Coordinates of N, CA and C in Angstrom, one line a residue:
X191 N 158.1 115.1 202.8 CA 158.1 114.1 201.7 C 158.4 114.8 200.4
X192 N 159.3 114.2 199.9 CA 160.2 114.5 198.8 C 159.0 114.1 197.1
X193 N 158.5 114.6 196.4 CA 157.9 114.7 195.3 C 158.5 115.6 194.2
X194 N 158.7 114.7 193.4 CA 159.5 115.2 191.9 C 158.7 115.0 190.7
X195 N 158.9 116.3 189.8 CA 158.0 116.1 188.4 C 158.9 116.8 187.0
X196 N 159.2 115.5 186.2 CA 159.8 116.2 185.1 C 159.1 117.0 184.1
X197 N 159.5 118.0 183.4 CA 158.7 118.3 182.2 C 160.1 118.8 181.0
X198 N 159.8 119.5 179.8 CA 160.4 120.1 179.1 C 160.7 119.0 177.8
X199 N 160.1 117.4 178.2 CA 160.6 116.5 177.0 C 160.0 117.0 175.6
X200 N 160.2 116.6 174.7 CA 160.0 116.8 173.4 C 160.2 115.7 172.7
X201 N 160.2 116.2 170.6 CA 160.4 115.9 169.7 C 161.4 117.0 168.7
X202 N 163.1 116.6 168.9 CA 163.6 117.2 168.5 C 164.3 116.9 167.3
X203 N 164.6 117.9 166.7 CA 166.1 117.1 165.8 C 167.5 117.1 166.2
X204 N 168.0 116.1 165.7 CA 169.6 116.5 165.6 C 170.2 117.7 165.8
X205 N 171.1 117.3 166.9 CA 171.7 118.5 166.8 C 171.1 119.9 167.6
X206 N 169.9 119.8 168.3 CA 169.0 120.7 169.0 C 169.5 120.4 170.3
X207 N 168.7 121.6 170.8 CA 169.2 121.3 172.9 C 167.3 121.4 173.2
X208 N 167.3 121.0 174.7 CA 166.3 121.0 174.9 C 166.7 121.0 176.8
X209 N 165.7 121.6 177.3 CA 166.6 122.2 178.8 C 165.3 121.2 179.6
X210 N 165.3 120.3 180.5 CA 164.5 119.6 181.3 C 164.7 120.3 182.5
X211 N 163.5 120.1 183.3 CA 163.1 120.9 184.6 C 162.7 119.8 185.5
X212 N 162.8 119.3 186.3 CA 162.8 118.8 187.7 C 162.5 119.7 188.6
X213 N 160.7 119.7 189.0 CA 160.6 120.5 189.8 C 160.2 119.5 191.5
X214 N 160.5 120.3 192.3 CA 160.4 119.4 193.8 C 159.5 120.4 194.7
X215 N 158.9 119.0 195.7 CA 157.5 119.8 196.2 C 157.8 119.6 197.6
X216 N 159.6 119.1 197.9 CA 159.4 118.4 199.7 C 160.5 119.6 199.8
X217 N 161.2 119.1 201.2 CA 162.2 119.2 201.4 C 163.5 118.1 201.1
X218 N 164.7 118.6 200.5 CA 165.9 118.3 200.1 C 166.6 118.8 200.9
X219 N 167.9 117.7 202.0 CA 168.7 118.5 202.5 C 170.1 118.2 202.1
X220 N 170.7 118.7 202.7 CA 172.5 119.1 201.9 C 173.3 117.5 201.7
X221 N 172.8 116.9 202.3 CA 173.0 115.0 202.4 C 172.6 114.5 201.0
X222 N 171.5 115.2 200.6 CA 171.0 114.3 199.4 C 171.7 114.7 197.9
X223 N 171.4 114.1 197.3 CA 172.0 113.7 195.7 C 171.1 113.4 194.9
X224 N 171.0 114.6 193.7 CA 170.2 114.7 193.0 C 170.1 114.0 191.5
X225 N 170.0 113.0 191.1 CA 170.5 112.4 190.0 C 169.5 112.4 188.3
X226 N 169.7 112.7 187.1 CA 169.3 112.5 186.2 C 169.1 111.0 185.4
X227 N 168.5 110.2 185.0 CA 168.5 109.0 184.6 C 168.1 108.7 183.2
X228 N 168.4 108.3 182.4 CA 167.4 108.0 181.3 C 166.9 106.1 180.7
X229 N 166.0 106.2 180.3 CA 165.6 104.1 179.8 C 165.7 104.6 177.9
X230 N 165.9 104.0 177.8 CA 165.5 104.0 176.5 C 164.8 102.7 176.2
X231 N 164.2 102.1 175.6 CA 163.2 101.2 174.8 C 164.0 100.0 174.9
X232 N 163.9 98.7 175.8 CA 164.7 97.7 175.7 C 166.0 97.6 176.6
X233 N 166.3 98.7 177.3 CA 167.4 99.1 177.9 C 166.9 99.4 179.3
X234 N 168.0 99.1 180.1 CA 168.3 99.3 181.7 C 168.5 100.9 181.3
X235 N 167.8 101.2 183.1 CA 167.7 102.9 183.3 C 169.5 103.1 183.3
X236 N 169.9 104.0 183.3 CA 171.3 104.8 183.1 C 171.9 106.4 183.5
X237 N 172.5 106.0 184.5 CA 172.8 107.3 184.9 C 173.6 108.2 183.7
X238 N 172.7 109.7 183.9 CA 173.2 110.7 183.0 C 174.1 111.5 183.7
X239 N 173.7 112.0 184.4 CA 174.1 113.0 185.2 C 173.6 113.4 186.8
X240 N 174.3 113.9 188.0 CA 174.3 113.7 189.0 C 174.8 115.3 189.8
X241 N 173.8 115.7 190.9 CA 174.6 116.9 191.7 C 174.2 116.7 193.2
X242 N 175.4 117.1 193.6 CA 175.4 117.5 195.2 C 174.9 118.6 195.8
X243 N 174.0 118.6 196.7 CA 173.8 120.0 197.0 C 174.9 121.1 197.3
X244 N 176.1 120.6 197.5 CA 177.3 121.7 197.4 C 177.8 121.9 196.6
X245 N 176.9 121.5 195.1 CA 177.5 122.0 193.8 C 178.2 121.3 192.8
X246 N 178.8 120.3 193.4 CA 179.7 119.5 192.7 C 178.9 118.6 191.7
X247 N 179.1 118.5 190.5 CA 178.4 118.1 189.5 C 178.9 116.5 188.9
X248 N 178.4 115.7 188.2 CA 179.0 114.5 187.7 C 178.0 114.2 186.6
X249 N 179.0 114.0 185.2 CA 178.2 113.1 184.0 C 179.1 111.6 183.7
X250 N 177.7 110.7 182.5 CA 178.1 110.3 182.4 C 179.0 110.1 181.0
X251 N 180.0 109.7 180.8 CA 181.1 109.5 179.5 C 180.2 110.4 178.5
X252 N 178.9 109.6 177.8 CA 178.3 109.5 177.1 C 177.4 111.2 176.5
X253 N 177.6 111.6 178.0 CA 177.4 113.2 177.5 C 177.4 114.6 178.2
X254 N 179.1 114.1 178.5 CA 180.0 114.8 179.0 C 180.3 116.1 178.0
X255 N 179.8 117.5 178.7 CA 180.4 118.3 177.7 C 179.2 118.3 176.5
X256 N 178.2 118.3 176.5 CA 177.1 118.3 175.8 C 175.8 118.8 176.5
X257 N 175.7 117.7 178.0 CA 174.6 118.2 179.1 C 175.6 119.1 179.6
X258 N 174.1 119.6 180.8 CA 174.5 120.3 182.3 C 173.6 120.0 182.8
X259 N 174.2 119.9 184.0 CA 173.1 119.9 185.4 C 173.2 121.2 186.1
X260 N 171.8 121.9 186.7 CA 172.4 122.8 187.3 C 170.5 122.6 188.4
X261 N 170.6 123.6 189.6 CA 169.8 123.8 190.3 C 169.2 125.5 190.9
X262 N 168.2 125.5 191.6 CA 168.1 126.2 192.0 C 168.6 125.9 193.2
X263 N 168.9 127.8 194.0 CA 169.6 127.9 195.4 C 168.4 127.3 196.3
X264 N 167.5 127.3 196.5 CA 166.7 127.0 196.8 C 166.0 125.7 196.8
X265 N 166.3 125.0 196.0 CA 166.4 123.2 195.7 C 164.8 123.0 195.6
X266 N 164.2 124.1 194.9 CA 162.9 123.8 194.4 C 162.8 123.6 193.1
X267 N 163.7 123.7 192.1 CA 164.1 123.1 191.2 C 165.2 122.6 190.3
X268 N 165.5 121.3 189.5 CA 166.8 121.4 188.8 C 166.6 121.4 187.8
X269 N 167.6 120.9 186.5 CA 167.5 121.3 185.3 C 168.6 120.2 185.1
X270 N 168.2 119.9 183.3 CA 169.1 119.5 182.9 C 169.4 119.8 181.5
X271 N 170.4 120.9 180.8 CA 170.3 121.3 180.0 C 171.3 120.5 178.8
X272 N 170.7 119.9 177.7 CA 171.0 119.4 176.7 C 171.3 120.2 175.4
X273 N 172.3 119.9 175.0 CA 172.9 120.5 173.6 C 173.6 119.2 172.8
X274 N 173.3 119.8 171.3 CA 173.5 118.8 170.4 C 173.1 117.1 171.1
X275 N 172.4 117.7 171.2 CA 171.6 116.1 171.0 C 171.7 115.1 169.7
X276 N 171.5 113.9 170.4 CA 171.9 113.0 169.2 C 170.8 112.3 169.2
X277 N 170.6 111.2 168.1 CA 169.6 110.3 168.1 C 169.6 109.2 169.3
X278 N 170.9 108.8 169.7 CA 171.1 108.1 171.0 C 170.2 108.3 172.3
X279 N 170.2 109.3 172.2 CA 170.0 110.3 173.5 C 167.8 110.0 173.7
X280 N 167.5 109.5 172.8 CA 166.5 109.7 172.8 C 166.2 108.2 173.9
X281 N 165.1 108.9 174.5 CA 164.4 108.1 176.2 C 164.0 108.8 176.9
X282 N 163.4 108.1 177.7 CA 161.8 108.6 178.9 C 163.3 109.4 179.7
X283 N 163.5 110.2 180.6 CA 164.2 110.7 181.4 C 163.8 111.0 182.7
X284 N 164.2 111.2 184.0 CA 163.7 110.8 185.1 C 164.6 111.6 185.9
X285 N 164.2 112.4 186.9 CA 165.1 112.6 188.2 C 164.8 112.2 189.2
X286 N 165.5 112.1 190.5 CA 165.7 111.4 191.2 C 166.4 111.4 192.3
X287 N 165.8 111.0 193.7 CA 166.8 112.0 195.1 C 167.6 110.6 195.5
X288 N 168.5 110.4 195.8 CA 169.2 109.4 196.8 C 169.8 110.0 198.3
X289 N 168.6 110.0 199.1 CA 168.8 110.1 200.7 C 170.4 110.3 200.7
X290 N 170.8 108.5 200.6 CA 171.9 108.7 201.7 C 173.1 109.2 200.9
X291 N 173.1 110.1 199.4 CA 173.9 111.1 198.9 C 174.6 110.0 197.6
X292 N 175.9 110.5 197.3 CA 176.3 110.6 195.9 C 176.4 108.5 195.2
X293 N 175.5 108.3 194.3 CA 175.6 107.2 193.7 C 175.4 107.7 192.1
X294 N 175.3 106.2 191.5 CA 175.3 106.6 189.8 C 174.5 105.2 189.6
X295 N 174.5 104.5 190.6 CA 172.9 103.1 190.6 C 171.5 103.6 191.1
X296 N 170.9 103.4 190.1 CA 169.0 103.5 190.7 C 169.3 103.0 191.3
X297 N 169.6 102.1 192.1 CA 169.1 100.9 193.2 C 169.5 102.4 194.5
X298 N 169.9 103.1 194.3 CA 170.0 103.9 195.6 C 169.1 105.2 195.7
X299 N 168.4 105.2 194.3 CA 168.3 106.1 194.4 C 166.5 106.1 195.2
X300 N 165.4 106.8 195.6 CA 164.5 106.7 196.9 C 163.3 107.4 196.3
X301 N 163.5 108.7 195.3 CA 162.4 109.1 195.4 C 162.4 109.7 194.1
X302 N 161.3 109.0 192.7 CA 161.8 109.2 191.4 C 160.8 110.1 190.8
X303 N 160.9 110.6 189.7 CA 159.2 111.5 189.3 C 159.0 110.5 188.0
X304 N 158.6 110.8 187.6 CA 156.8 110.2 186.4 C 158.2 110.1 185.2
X305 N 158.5 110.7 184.7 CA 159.6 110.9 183.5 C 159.3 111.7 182.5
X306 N 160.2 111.7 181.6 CA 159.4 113.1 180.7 C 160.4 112.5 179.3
X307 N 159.4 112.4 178.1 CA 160.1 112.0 176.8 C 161.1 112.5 175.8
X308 N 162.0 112.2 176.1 CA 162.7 113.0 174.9 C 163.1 111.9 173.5
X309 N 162.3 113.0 172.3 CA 162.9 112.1 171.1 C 163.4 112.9 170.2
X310 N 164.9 112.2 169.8 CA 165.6 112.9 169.1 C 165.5 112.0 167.6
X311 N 165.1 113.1 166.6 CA 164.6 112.6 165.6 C 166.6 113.1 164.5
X312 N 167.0 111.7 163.6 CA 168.3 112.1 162.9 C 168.3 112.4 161.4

């Protein structure tokens, strides 16, 4: 059984990075797809960013070349490392496994953690 827990959110400013941690307590196998999500206040959840266990990475438009996704070899933890952050960017953030592999809809995605706040102050 697959159990995820974000940490690393904050209160930042403009223009700051801030590196989130996705840590995982099951087993992950090379089928699944590891996805970043964020809600902001009034708004549908939104894929940020997305990785395959063979490495291949995916963002969305919005902060492309700003984030990273990256993991451990061992898939006890990911990360998702933020630079220049904007006031946009600010929302609960969430990771997230999808079993049957690569999507960019919650609706697929199976097994989510608690979320962790990020507020970007402008």
């Amino acid at each position: 059984q697959v159990q995820l827990g974000e940490s690393g959110g904050g209160l930042v400013q403009a223009g700051s990075s801030l590196r989130l941690t996705c840590a995982n307590s099951g087993r992950i196998y090379s089928s699944h797809f590891l996805g970043w999500f964020r809600q902001a206040p009034g708004k549908e959840r939104e894929f940020v960013a997305g990785l395959r266990m063979s490495g291949n990475r995916y963002y969305a438009d919005s902060v492309k070349g700003r984030f990273t996704i990256s993991g451990d070899s061992d898939r006890s933890a990911f990360y998702l490392q933020m630079n220049s952050l904007k006031y946009e960017d600010t929302a609960v953030y969430y990771c997230a496994i999808a079993r049957r592999g690569y999507s960019r809809s919650s609706k697929d995605f199976d097994v989510w953690g608690q979320g962790t706040q990020v507020t970007v102050s402008s």
